[in-house]
mmCIF file with all atom_site columns, C-alpha atoms in Angstrom:
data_model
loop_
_atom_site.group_PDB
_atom_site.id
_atom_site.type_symbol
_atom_site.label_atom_id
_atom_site.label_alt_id
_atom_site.label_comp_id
_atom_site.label_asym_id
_atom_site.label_entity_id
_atom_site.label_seq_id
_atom_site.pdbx_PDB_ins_code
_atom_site.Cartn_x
_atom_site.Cartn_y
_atom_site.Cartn_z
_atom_site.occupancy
_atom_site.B_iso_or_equiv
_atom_site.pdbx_formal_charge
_atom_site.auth_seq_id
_atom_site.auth_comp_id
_atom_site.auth_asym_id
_atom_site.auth_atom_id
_atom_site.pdbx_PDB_model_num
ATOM 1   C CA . UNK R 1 1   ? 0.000   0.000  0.000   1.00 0.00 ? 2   UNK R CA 1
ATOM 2   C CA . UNK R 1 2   ? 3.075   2.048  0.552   1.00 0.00 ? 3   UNK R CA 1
ATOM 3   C CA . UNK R 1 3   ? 4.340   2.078  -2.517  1.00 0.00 ? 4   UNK R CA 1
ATOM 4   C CA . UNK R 1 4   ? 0.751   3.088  -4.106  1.00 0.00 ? 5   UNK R CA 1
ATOM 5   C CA . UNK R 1 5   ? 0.487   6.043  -2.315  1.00 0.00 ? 6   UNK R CA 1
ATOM 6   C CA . UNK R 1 6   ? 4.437   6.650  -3.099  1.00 0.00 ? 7   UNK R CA 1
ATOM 7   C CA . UNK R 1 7   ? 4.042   6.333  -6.830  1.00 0.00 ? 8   UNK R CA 1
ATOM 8   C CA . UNK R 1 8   ? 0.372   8.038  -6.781  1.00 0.00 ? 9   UNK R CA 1
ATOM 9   C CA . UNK R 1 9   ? 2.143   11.258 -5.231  1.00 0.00 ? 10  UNK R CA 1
ATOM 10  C CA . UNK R 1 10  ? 4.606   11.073 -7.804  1.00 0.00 ? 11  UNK R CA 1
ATOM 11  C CA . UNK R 1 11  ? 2.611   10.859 -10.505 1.00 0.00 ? 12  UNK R CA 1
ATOM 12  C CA . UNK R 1 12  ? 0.592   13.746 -9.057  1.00 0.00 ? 13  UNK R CA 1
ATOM 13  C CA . UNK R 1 13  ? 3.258   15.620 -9.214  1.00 0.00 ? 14  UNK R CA 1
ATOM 14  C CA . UNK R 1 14  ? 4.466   15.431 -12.916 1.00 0.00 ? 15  UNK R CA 1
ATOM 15  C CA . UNK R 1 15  ? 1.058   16.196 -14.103 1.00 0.00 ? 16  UNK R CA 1
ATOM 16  C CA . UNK R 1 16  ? 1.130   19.011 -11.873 1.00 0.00 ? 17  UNK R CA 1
ATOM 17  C CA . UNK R 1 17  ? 4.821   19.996 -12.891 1.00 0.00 ? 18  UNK R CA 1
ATOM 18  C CA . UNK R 1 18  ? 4.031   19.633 -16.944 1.00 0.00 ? 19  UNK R CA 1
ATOM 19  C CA . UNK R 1 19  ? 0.734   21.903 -16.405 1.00 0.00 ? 20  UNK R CA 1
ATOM 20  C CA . UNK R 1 20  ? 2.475   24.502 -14.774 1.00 0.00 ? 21  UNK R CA 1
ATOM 21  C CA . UNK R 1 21  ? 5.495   24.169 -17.864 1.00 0.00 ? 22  UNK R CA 1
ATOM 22  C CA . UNK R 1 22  ? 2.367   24.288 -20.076 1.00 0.00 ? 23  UNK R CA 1
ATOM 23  C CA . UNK R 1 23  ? 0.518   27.009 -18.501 1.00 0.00 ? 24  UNK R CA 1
ATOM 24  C CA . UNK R 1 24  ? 3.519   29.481 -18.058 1.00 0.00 ? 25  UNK R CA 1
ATOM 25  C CA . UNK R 1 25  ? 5.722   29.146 -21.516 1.00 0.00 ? 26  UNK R CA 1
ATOM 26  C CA . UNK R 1 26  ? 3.085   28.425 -24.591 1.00 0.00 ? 27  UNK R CA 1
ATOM 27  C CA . UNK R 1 27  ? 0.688   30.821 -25.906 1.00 0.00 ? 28  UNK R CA 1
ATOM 28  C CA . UNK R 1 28  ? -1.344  27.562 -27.397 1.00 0.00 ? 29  UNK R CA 1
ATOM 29  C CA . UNK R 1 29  ? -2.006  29.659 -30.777 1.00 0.00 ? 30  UNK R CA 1
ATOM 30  C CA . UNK R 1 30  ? -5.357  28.201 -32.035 1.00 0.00 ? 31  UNK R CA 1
ATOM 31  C CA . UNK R 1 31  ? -4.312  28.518 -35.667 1.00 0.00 ? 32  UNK R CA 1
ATOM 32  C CA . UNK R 1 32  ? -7.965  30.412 -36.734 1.00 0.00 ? 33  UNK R CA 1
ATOM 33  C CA . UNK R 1 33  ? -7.056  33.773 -38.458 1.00 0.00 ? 34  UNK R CA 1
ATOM 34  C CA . UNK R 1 34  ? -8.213  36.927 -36.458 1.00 0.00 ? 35  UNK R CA 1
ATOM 35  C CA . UNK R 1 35  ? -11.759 37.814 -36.454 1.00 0.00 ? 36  UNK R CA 1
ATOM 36  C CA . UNK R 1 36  ? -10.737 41.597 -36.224 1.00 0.00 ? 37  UNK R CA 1
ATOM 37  C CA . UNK R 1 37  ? -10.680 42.359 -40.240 1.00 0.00 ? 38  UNK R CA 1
ATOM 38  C CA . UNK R 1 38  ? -10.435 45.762 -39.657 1.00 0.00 ? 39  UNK R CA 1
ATOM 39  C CA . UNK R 1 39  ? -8.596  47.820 -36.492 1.00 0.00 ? 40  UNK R CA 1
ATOM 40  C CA . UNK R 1 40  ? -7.296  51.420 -36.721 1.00 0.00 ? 41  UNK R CA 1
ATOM 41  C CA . UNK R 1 41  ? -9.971  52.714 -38.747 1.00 0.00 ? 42  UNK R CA 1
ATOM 42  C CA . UNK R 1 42  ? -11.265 55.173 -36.676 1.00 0.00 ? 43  UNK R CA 1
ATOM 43  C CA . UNK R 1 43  ? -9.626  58.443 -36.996 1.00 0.00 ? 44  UNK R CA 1
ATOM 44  C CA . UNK R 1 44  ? -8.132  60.117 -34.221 1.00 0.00 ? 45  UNK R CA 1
ATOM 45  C CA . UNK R 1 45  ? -7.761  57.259 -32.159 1.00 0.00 ? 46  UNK R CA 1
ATOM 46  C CA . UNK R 1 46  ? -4.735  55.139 -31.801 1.00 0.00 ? 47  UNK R CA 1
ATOM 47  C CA . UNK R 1 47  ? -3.284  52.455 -29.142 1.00 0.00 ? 48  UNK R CA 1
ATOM 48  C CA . UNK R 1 48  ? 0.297   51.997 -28.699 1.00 0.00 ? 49  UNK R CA 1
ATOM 49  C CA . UNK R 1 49  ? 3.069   50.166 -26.782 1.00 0.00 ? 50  UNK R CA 1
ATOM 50  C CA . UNK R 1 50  ? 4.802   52.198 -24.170 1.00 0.00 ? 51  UNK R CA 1
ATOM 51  C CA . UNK R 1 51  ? 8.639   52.313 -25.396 1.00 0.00 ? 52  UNK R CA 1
ATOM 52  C CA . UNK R 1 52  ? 10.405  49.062 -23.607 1.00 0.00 ? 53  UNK R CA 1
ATOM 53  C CA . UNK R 1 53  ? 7.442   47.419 -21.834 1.00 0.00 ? 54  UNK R CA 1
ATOM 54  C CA . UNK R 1 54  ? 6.415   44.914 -23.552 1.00 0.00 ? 55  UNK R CA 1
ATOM 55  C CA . UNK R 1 55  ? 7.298   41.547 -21.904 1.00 0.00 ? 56  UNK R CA 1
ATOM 56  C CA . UNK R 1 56  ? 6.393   38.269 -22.062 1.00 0.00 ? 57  UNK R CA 1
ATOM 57  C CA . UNK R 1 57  ? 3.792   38.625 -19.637 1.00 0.00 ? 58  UNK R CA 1
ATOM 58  C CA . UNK R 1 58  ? 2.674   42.093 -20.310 1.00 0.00 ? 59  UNK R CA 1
ATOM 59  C CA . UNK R 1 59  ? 3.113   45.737 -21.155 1.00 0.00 ? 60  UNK R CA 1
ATOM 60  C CA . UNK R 1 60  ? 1.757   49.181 -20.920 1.00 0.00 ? 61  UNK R CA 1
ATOM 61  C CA . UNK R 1 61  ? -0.414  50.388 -23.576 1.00 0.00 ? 62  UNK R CA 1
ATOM 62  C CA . UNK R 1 62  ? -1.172  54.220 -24.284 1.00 0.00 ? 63  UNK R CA 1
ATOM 63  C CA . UNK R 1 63  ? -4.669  55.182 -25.605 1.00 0.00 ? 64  UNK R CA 1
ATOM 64  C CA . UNK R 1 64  ? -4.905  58.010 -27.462 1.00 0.00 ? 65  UNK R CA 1
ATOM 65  C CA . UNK R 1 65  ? -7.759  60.231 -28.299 1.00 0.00 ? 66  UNK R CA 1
ATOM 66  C CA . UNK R 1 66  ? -7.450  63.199 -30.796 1.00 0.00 ? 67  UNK R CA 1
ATOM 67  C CA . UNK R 1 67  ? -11.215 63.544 -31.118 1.00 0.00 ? 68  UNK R CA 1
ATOM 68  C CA . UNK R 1 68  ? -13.848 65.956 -30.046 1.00 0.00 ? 69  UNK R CA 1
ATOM 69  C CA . UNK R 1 69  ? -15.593 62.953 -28.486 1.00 0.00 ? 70  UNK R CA 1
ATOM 70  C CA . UNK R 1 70  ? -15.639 60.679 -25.832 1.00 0.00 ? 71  UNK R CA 1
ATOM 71  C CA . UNK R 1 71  ? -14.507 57.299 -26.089 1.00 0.00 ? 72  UNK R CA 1
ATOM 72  C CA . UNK R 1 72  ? -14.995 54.557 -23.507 1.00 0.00 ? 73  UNK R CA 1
ATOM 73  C CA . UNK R 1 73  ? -13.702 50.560 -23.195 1.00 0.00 ? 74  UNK R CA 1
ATOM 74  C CA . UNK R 1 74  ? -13.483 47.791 -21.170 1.00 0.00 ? 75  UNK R CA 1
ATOM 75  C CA . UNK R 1 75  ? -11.318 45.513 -19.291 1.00 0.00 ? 76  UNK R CA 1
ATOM 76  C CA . UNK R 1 76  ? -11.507 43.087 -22.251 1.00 0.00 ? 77  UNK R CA 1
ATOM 77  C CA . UNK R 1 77  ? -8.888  42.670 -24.683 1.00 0.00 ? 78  UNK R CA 1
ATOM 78  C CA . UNK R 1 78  ? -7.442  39.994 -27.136 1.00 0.00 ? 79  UNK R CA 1
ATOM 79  C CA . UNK R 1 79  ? -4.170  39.124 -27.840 1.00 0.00 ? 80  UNK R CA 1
ATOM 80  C CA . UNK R 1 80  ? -2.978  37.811 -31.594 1.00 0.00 ? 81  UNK R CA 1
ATOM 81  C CA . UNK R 1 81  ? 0.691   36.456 -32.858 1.00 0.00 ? 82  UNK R CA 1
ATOM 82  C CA . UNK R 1 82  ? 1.758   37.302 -36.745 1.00 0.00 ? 83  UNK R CA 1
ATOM 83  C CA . UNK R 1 83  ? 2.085   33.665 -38.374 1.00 0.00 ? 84  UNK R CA 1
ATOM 84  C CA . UNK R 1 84  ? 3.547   33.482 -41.951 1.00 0.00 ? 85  UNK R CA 1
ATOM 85  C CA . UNK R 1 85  ? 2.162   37.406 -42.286 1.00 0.00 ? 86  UNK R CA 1
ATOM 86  C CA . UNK R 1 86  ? -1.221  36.475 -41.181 1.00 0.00 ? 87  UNK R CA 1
ATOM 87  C CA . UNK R 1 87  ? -2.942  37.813 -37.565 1.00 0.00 ? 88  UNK R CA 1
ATOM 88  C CA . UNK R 1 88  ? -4.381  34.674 -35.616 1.00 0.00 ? 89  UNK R CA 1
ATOM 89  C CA . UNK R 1 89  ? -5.969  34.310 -32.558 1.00 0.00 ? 90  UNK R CA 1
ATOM 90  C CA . UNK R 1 90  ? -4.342  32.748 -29.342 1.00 0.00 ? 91  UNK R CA 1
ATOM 91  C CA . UNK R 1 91  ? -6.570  30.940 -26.986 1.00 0.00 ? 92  UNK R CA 1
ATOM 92  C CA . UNK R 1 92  ? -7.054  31.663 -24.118 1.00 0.00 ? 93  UNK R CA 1
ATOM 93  C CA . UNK R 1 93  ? -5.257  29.147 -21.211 1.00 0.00 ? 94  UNK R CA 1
ATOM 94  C CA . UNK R 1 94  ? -8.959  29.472 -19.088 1.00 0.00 ? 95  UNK R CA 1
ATOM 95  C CA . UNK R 1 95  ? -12.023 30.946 -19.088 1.00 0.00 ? 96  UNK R CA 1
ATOM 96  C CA . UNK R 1 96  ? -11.320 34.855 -18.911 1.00 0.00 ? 97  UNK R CA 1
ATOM 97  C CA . UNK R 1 97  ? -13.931 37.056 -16.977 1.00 0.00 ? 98  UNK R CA 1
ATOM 98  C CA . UNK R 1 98  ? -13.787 40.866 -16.655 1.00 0.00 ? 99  UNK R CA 1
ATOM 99  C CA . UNK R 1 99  ? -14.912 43.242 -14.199 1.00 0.00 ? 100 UNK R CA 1
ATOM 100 C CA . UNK R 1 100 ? -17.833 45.283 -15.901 1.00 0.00 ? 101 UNK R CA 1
ATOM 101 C CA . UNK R 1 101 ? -15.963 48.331 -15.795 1.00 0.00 ? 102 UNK R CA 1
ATOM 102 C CA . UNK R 1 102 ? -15.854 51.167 -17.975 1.00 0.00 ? 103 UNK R CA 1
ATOM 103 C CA . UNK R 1 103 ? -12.723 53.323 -18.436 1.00 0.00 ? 104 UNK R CA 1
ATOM 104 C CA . UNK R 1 104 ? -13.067 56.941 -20.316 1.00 0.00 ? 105 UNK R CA 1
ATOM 105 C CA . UNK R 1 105 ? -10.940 58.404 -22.689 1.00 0.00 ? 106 UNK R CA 1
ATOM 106 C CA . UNK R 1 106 ? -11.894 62.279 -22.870 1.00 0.00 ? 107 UNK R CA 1
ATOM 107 C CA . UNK R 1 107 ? -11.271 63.952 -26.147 1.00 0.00 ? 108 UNK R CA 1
ATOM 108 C CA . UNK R 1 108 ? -8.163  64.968 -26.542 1.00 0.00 ? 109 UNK R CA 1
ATOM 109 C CA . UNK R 1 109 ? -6.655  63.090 -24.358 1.00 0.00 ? 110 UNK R CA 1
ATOM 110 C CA . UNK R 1 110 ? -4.185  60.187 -23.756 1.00 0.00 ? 111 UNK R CA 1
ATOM 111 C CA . UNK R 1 111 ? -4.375  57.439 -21.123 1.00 0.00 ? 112 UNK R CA 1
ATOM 112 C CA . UNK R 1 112 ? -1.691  54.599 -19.990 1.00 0.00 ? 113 UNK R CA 1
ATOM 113 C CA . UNK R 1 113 ? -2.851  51.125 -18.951 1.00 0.00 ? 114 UNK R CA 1
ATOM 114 C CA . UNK R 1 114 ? -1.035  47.819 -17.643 1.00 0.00 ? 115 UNK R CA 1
ATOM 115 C CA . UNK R 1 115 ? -2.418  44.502 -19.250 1.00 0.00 ? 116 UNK R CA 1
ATOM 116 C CA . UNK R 1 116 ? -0.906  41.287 -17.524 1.00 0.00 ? 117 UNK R CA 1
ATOM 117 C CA . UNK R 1 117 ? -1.074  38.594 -20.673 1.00 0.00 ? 118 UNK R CA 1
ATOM 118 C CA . UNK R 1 118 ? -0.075  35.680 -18.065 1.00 0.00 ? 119 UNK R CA 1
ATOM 119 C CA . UNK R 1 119 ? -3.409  35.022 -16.413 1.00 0.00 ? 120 UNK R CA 1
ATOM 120 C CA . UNK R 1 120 ? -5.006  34.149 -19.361 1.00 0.00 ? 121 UNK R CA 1
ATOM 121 C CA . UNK R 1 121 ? -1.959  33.669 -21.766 1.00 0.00 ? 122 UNK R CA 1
ATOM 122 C CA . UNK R 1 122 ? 0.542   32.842 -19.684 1.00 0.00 ? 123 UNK R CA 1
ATOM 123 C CA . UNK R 1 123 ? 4.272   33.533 -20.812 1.00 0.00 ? 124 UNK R CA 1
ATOM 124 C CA . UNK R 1 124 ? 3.778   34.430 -24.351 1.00 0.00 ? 125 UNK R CA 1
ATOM 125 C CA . UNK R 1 125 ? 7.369   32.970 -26.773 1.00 0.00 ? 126 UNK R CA 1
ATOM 126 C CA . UNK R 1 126 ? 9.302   35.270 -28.599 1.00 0.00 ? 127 UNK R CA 1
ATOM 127 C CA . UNK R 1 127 ? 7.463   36.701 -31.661 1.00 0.00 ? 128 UNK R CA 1
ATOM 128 C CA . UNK R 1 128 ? 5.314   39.371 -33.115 1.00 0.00 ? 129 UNK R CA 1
ATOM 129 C CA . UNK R 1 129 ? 2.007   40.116 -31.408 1.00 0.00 ? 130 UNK R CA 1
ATOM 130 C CA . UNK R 1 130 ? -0.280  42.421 -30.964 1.00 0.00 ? 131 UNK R CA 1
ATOM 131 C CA . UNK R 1 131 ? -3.355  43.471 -28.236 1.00 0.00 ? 132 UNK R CA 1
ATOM 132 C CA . UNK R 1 132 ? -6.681  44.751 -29.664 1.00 0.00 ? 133 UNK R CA 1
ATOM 133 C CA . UNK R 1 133 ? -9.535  46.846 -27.678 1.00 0.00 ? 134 UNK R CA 1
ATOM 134 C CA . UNK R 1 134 ? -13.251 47.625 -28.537 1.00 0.00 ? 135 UNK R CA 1
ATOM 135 C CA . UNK R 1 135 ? -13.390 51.518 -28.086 1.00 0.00 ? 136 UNK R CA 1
ATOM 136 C CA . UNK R 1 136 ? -17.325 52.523 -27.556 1.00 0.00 ? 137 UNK R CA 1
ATOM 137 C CA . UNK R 1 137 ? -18.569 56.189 -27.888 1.00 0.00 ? 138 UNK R CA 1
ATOM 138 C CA . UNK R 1 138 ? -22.718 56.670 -27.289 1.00 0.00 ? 139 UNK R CA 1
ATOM 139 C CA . UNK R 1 139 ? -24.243 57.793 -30.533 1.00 0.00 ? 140 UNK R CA 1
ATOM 140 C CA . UNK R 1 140 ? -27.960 58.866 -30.895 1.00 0.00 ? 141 UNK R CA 1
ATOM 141 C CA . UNK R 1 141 ? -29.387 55.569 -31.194 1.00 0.00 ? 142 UNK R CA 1
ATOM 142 C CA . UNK R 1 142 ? -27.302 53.160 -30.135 1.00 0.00 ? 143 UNK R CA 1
ATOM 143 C CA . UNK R 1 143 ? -22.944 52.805 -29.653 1.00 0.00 ? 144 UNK R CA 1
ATOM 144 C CA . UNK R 1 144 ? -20.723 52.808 -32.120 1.00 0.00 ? 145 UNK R CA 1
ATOM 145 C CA . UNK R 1 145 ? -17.880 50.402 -31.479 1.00 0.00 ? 146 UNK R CA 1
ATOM 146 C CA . UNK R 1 146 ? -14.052 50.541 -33.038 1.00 0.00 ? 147 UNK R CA 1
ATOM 147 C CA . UNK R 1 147 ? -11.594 48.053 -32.820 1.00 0.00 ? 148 UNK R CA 1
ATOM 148 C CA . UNK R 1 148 ? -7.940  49.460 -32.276 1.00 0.00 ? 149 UNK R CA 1
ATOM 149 C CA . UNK R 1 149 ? -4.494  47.437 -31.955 1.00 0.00 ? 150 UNK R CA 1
ATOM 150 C CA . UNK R 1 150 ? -1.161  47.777 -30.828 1.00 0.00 ? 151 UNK R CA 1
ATOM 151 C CA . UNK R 1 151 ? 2.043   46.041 -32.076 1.00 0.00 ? 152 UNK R CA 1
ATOM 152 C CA . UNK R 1 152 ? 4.771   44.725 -30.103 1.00 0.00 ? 153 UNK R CA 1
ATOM 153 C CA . UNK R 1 153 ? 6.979   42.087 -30.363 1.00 0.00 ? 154 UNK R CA 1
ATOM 154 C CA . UNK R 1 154 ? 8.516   39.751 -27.543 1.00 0.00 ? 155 UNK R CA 1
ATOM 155 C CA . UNK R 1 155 ? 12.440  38.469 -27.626 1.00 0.00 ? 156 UNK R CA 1
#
């Protein structure tokens, strides 16, 4: 019975130790091609990377807003690696859930953020990526919604 409970732990532990190896160093890309067609169309609104903070777990973004309008978003983003010159999605490592918050970006304006990619992503490889955001404004009617992403690549 000893030697049950001796290999059972043991076993226990690899799994655990090749999750954890899983979870923290591969960005499991999904190989589907980005559903975001279209990003940086809106005019007078831009995202970038911060100079020298993007990591392999995260960076700090800069929203920018040259408008007369106010522009709002969320804590959502997504987070896409260039393959053979095409944009495609990575998965996710677990279900992601966000705080319904909404951050404003006044007109005229720029904001900094810090995403962490490693809850969800864990330790992205070396490559060229990018983060995209769903920018909302209120419009008579309804929202109108943009899509905007920033490059960035990770050594």
């Amino acid at each position: 019975m000893t030697i049950f409970f001796r290999f059972s732990r043991l076993a226990a532990a690899v799994v655990l130790a090749a999750f954890m190896a899983v979870w923290t160093l591969h960005p499991w890309t999904t190989g589907d091609t980005s559903p975001f067609a279209t990003v940086n169309d809106a005019e007078g609104l831009a995202i970038t990377v911060a100079d020298g903070s993007a990591t392999p777990t995260g960076a700090i973004f800069r929203f920018e807003n040259s408008t007369d309008g106010e522009w709002q978003f969320g804590q959502e983003f997504w987070i896409e690696k260039k393959e053979n010159g095409e944009w495609r999605e990575i998965r996710s490592l677990r279900s992601r859930a966000f705080d319904a918050l909404s951050y404003l970006l006044a007109p005229h304006s720029v904001r900094e953020e810090v995403y962490s990619f490693s809850d969800s992503y864990g330790r992205l490889t070396s490559g060229e990526y990018r983060l995209v955001k769903e920018l909302l404004r209120e419009r008579s009617g309804g929202w109108e919604s943009q899509y905007v992403a920033a490059e960035f690549a990770v050594k």
